[in-house]
mmCIF file of C-alpha atoms in Angstrom:
data_model
loop_
_atom_site.group_PDB
_atom_site.id
_atom_site.type_symbol
_atom_site.label_atom_id
_atom_site.label_comp_id
_atom_site.label_asym_id
_atom_site.label_seq_id
_atom_site.Cartn_x
_atom_site.Cartn_y
_atom_site.Cartn_z
ATOM 1 C CA MET A 153 9.589 72.356 -42.625
ATOM 2 C CA ARG A 154 12.285 70.810 -40.640
ATOM 3 C CA THR A 155 11.612 67.747 -38.657
ATOM 4 C CA VAL A 156 13.702 66.251 -35.954
ATOM 5 C CA ASP A 157 14.138 62.546 -35.729
ATOM 6 C CA PRO A 158 12.786 61.628 -32.290
ATOM 7 C CA GLY A 159 15.166 58.680 -31.860
ATOM 8 C CA THR A 160 18.437 60.520 -32.512
ATOM 9 C CA GLY A 161 17.540 64.158 -32.063
ATOM 10 C CA THR A 162 19.028 65.062 -35.432
ATOM 11 C CA GLU A 163 17.370 66.600 -38.390
ATOM 12 C CA ALA A 164 15.482 64.210 -40.550
ATOM 13 C CA ASP A 165 15.028 64.222 -44.260
ATOM 14 C CA PRO A 166 12.118 66.294 -45.474
ATOM 15 C CA ASP A 167 10.740 63.135 -47.055
ATOM 16 C CA PHE A 168 10.589 61.491 -43.646
ATOM 17 C CA THR A 169 7.091 61.136 -42.428
ATOM 18 C CA GLU A 170 6.398 59.790 -38.987
ATOM 19 C CA SER A 171 3.711 57.176 -38.987
ATOM 20 C CA SER A 172 1.133 57.822 -36.359
ATOM 21 C CA ALA A 173 0.127 54.187 -36.126
ATOM 22 C CA GLU A 174 2.993 52.037 -34.923
ATOM 23 C CA SER A 175 2.714 48.323 -35.541
ATOM 24 C CA PRO A 176 1.615 46.734 -32.260
ATOM 25 C CA SER A 177 4.029 44.165 -30.798
ATOM 26 C CA PRO A 178 2.591 40.712 -30.282
ATOM 27 C CA PRO A 179 1.570 39.922 -26.708
ATOM 28 C CA PRO A 180 4.144 37.923 -24.768
ATOM 29 C CA SER A 181 3.718 34.175 -25.110
ATOM 30 C CA ARG A 182 2.169 32.379 -22.132
ATOM 31 C CA ARG A 183 3.453 29.003 -23.209
ATOM 32 C CA LEU A 184 6.378 29.140 -20.791
ATOM 33 C CA LEU A 185 4.087 30.143 -17.933
ATOM 34 C CA VAL A 186 1.645 27.305 -18.696
ATOM 35 C CA LEU A 187 4.484 24.803 -19.104
ATOM 36 C CA CYS A 188 6.004 25.800 -15.769
ATOM 37 C CA SER A 189 2.610 25.596 -14.066
ATOM 38 C CA VAL A 190 1.931 22.106 -15.401
ATOM 39 C CA ALA A 191 5.439 20.932 -14.486
ATOM 40 C CA GLY A 192 5.045 22.326 -10.967
ATOM 41 C CA PHE A 193 1.672 20.641 -10.561
ATOM 42 C CA VAL A 194 3.016 17.276 -11.724
ATOM 43 C CA LEU A 195 6.131 17.541 -9.580
ATOM 44 C CA GLY A 196 4.133 18.608 -6.523
ATOM 45 C CA GLY A 197 1.638 15.801 -7.028
ATOM 46 C CA GLY A 198 4.433 13.279 -7.367
ATOM 47 C CA VAL A 199 6.150 14.458 -4.196
ATOM 48 C CA LEU A 200 2.841 14.442 -2.317
ATOM 49 C CA GLY A 201 2.091 10.907 -3.524
ATOM 50 C CA LEU A 202 5.553 9.719 -2.531
ATOM 51 C CA LEU A 203 5.246 11.241 0.929
ATOM 52 C CA TRP A 204 1.791 9.737 1.374
ATOM 53 C CA GLY A 205 3.060 6.337 0.301
ATOM 54 C CA LEU A 206 5.939 6.490 2.750
ATOM 55 C CA SER A 207 3.948 8.048 5.582
ATOM 56 C CA GLY A 208 3.244 4.821 7.394
ATOM 57 C CA VAL A 209 -0.003 3.768 5.797
ATOM 58 C CA HIS A 210 1.440 0.247 5.727
ATOM 59 C CA ALA A 211 2.992 0.519 9.169
ATOM 60 C CA GLY A 212 0.247 -1.520 10.845
ATOM 61 C CA ALA A 213 0.679 -4.528 8.571
ATOM 62 C CA LEU A 214 3.904 -5.665 10.216
ATOM 63 C CA GLU A 215 2.445 -5.294 13.692
ATOM 64 C CA ASP A 216 -0.660 -7.234 12.651
ATOM 65 C CA ALA A 217 1.441 -10.019 11.143
ATOM 66 C CA VAL A 218 3.590 -10.240 14.285
ATOM 67 C CA ALA A 219 0.477 -10.283 16.484
ATOM 68 C CA ALA A 220 -1.047 -13.011 14.286
ATOM 69 C CA CYS A 221 2.081 -15.133 14.710
ATOM 70 C CA GLN A 222 2.053 -14.554 18.461
ATOM 71 C CA ALA A 223 -1.622 -15.546 18.667
ATOM 72 C CA LEU A 224 -0.920 -18.670 16.616
ATOM 73 C CA ASP A 225 1.970 -19.520 18.917
ATOM 74 C CA ARG A 226 -0.253 -19.029 21.980
ATOM 75 C CA VAL A 227 -2.772 -21.506 20.573
ATOM 76 C CA GLY A 228 -0.180 -24.108 21.510
ATOM 77 C CA GLU A 229 0.170 -27.621 20.266
ATOM 78 C CA LEU A 230 -2.923 -28.933 18.599
ATOM 79 C CA PRO A 231 -4.285 -32.254 19.836
ATOM 80 C CA ASP A 232 -3.614 -35.395 17.853
ATOM 81 C CA THR A 233 -6.940 -36.803 16.686
ATOM 82 C CA SER A 234 -5.586 -39.431 14.358
ATOM 83 C CA ARG A 235 -6.741 -42.184 16.758
ATOM 84 C CA ASP A 236 -9.861 -40.472 18.132
ATOM 85 C CA ALA A 237 -13.147 -41.907 17.036
ATOM 86 C CA ARG A 238 -14.983 -38.825 18.297
ATOM 87 C CA PRO A 239 -12.744 -35.756 17.755
ATOM 88 C CA SER A 240 -15.449 -33.339 18.914
ATOM 89 C CA LEU A 241 -14.908 -34.602 22.474
ATOM 90 C CA THR A 242 -11.169 -33.967 22.376
ATOM 91 C CA PRO A 243 -10.046 -32.366 25.628
ATOM 92 C CA GLY A 244 -7.574 -29.480 25.526
ATOM 93 C CA LEU A 245 -9.287 -27.451 22.830
ATOM 94 C CA THR A 246 -10.766 -24.723 24.979
ATOM 95 C CA GLY A 247 -12.739 -21.697 23.943
ATOM 96 C CA GLU A 248 -9.729 -19.569 24.776
ATOM 97 C CA ARG A 249 -7.594 -21.458 22.261
ATOM 98 C CA LEU A 250 -10.321 -21.159 19.619
ATOM 99 C CA HIS A 251 -10.512 -17.400 20.179
ATOM 100 C CA ARG A 252 -6.750 -17.106 19.780
ATOM 101 C CA MET A 253 -6.926 -19.095 16.559
ATOM 102 C CA MET A 254 -9.623 -16.794 15.200
ATOM 103 C CA ALA A 255 -7.639 -13.742 16.342
ATOM 104 C CA ALA A 256 -4.587 -15.044 14.471
ATOM 105 C CA ARG A 257 -6.716 -15.538 11.357
ATOM 106 C CA GLU A 258 -8.232 -12.038 11.514
ATOM 107 C CA LEU A 259 -4.924 -10.320 12.247
ATOM 108 C CA SER A 260 -3.179 -12.084 9.380
ATOM 109 C CA ALA A 261 -6.063 -11.183 7.043
ATOM 110 C CA ALA A 262 -5.800 -7.532 8.131
ATOM 111 C CA ALA A 263 -2.046 -7.535 7.483
ATOM 112 C CA ALA A 264 -2.560 -9.080 4.037
ATOM 113 C CA GLN A 265 -5.225 -6.536 3.155
ATOM 114 C CA VAL A 266 -2.824 -3.661 3.831
ATOM 115 C CA ASN A 267 0.303 -5.308 2.442
ATOM 116 C CA ALA A 268 0.072 -8.128 -0.099
ATOM 117 C CA ASN A 269 3.415 -9.547 1.079
ATOM 118 C CA TYR A 270 1.546 -11.061 4.042
ATOM 119 C CA GLN A 271 -0.991 -12.903 1.874
ATOM 120 C CA PRO A 272 0.803 -16.293 2.153
ATOM 121 C CA LEU A 273 0.739 -15.970 5.946
ATOM 122 C CA ALA A 274 -2.979 -15.170 5.867
ATOM 123 C CA ASP A 275 -3.672 -18.117 3.550
ATOM 124 C CA HIS A 276 -1.799 -20.598 5.733
ATOM 125 C CA ILE A 277 -3.306 -19.366 9.002
ATOM 126 C CA ASP A 278 -6.741 -19.540 7.379
ATOM 127 C CA GLY A 279 -6.033 -23.169 6.452
ATOM 128 C CA VAL A 280 -5.026 -23.914 10.047
ATOM 129 C CA SER A 281 -8.161 -22.230 11.392
ATOM 130 C CA ARG A 282 -10.354 -24.309 9.089
ATOM 131 C CA MET A 283 -8.655 -27.428 10.394
ATOM 132 C CA VAL A 284 -9.150 -26.327 13.994
ATOM 133 C CA LEU A 285 -12.808 -25.397 13.514
ATOM 134 C CA SER A 286 -13.543 -28.712 11.844
ATOM 135 C CA LEU A 287 -11.746 -30.528 14.687
ATOM 136 C CA HIS A 288 -9.897 -32.684 12.150
ATOM 137 C CA PHE A 289 -6.414 -32.092 13.499
ATOM 138 C CA ASN A 290 -5.020 -34.992 11.516
ATOM 139 C CA ASP A 291 -5.899 -33.279 8.223
ATOM 140 C CA ILE A 292 -2.752 -33.408 6.083
ATOM 141 C CA ALA A 293 -3.488 -30.088 4.354
ATOM 142 C CA GLY A 294 -4.143 -28.404 7.711
ATOM 143 C CA GLN A 295 -0.886 -29.750 9.141
ATOM 144 C CA ARG A 296 0.973 -28.509 6.044
ATOM 145 C CA HIS A 297 -0.633 -25.072 6.512
ATOM 146 C CA LEU A 298 0.451 -25.086 10.166
ATOM 147 C CA THR A 299 4.046 -25.930 9.237
ATOM 148 C CA GLN A 300 4.138 -23.246 6.541
ATOM 149 C CA ALA A 301 2.570 -20.635 8.843
ATOM 150 C CA LYS A 302 5.178 -21.333 11.523
ATOM 151 C CA GLU A 303 7.987 -21.036 8.957
ATOM 152 C CA ILE A 304 6.651 -17.703 7.746
ATOM 153 C CA CYS A 305 6.243 -16.503 11.354
ATOM 154 C CA ALA A 306 9.892 -17.343 12.016
ATOM 155 C CA ARG A 307 10.859 -14.905 9.222
ATOM 156 C CA VAL A 308 8.486 -12.085 10.267
#
């Protein structure tokens, strides 16, 4: 019996027997697909994180720091109690000035909570507010905090 080679269309040797069971080819590897998926996920997550970080989450910190410096400036000059025997009776320290001092403290704390670069400002304004609340305006540490806070405010 003559057989025809299916691949070439020519006659095949009589010893040629066509195997009915061809060896199955291995399934295509999914490694490349998985690798590309993981790389895309990591790249997308990185871009999303970068955009979120730059989206203005920290935008309010500068405004809070500026507002804290303005409130501190509006407190005005603090009275000199170095010669007062009874500093609690010092005129000129009104409730309005105390509220501004507390506003400066809270605004600087809010700025420092969002952006750690404003932590020194918050620390110094807190020191000034403690001096003001205690009515010991001649406190050396409080005066140093006031000087430092004003220097930082000049740079903000």
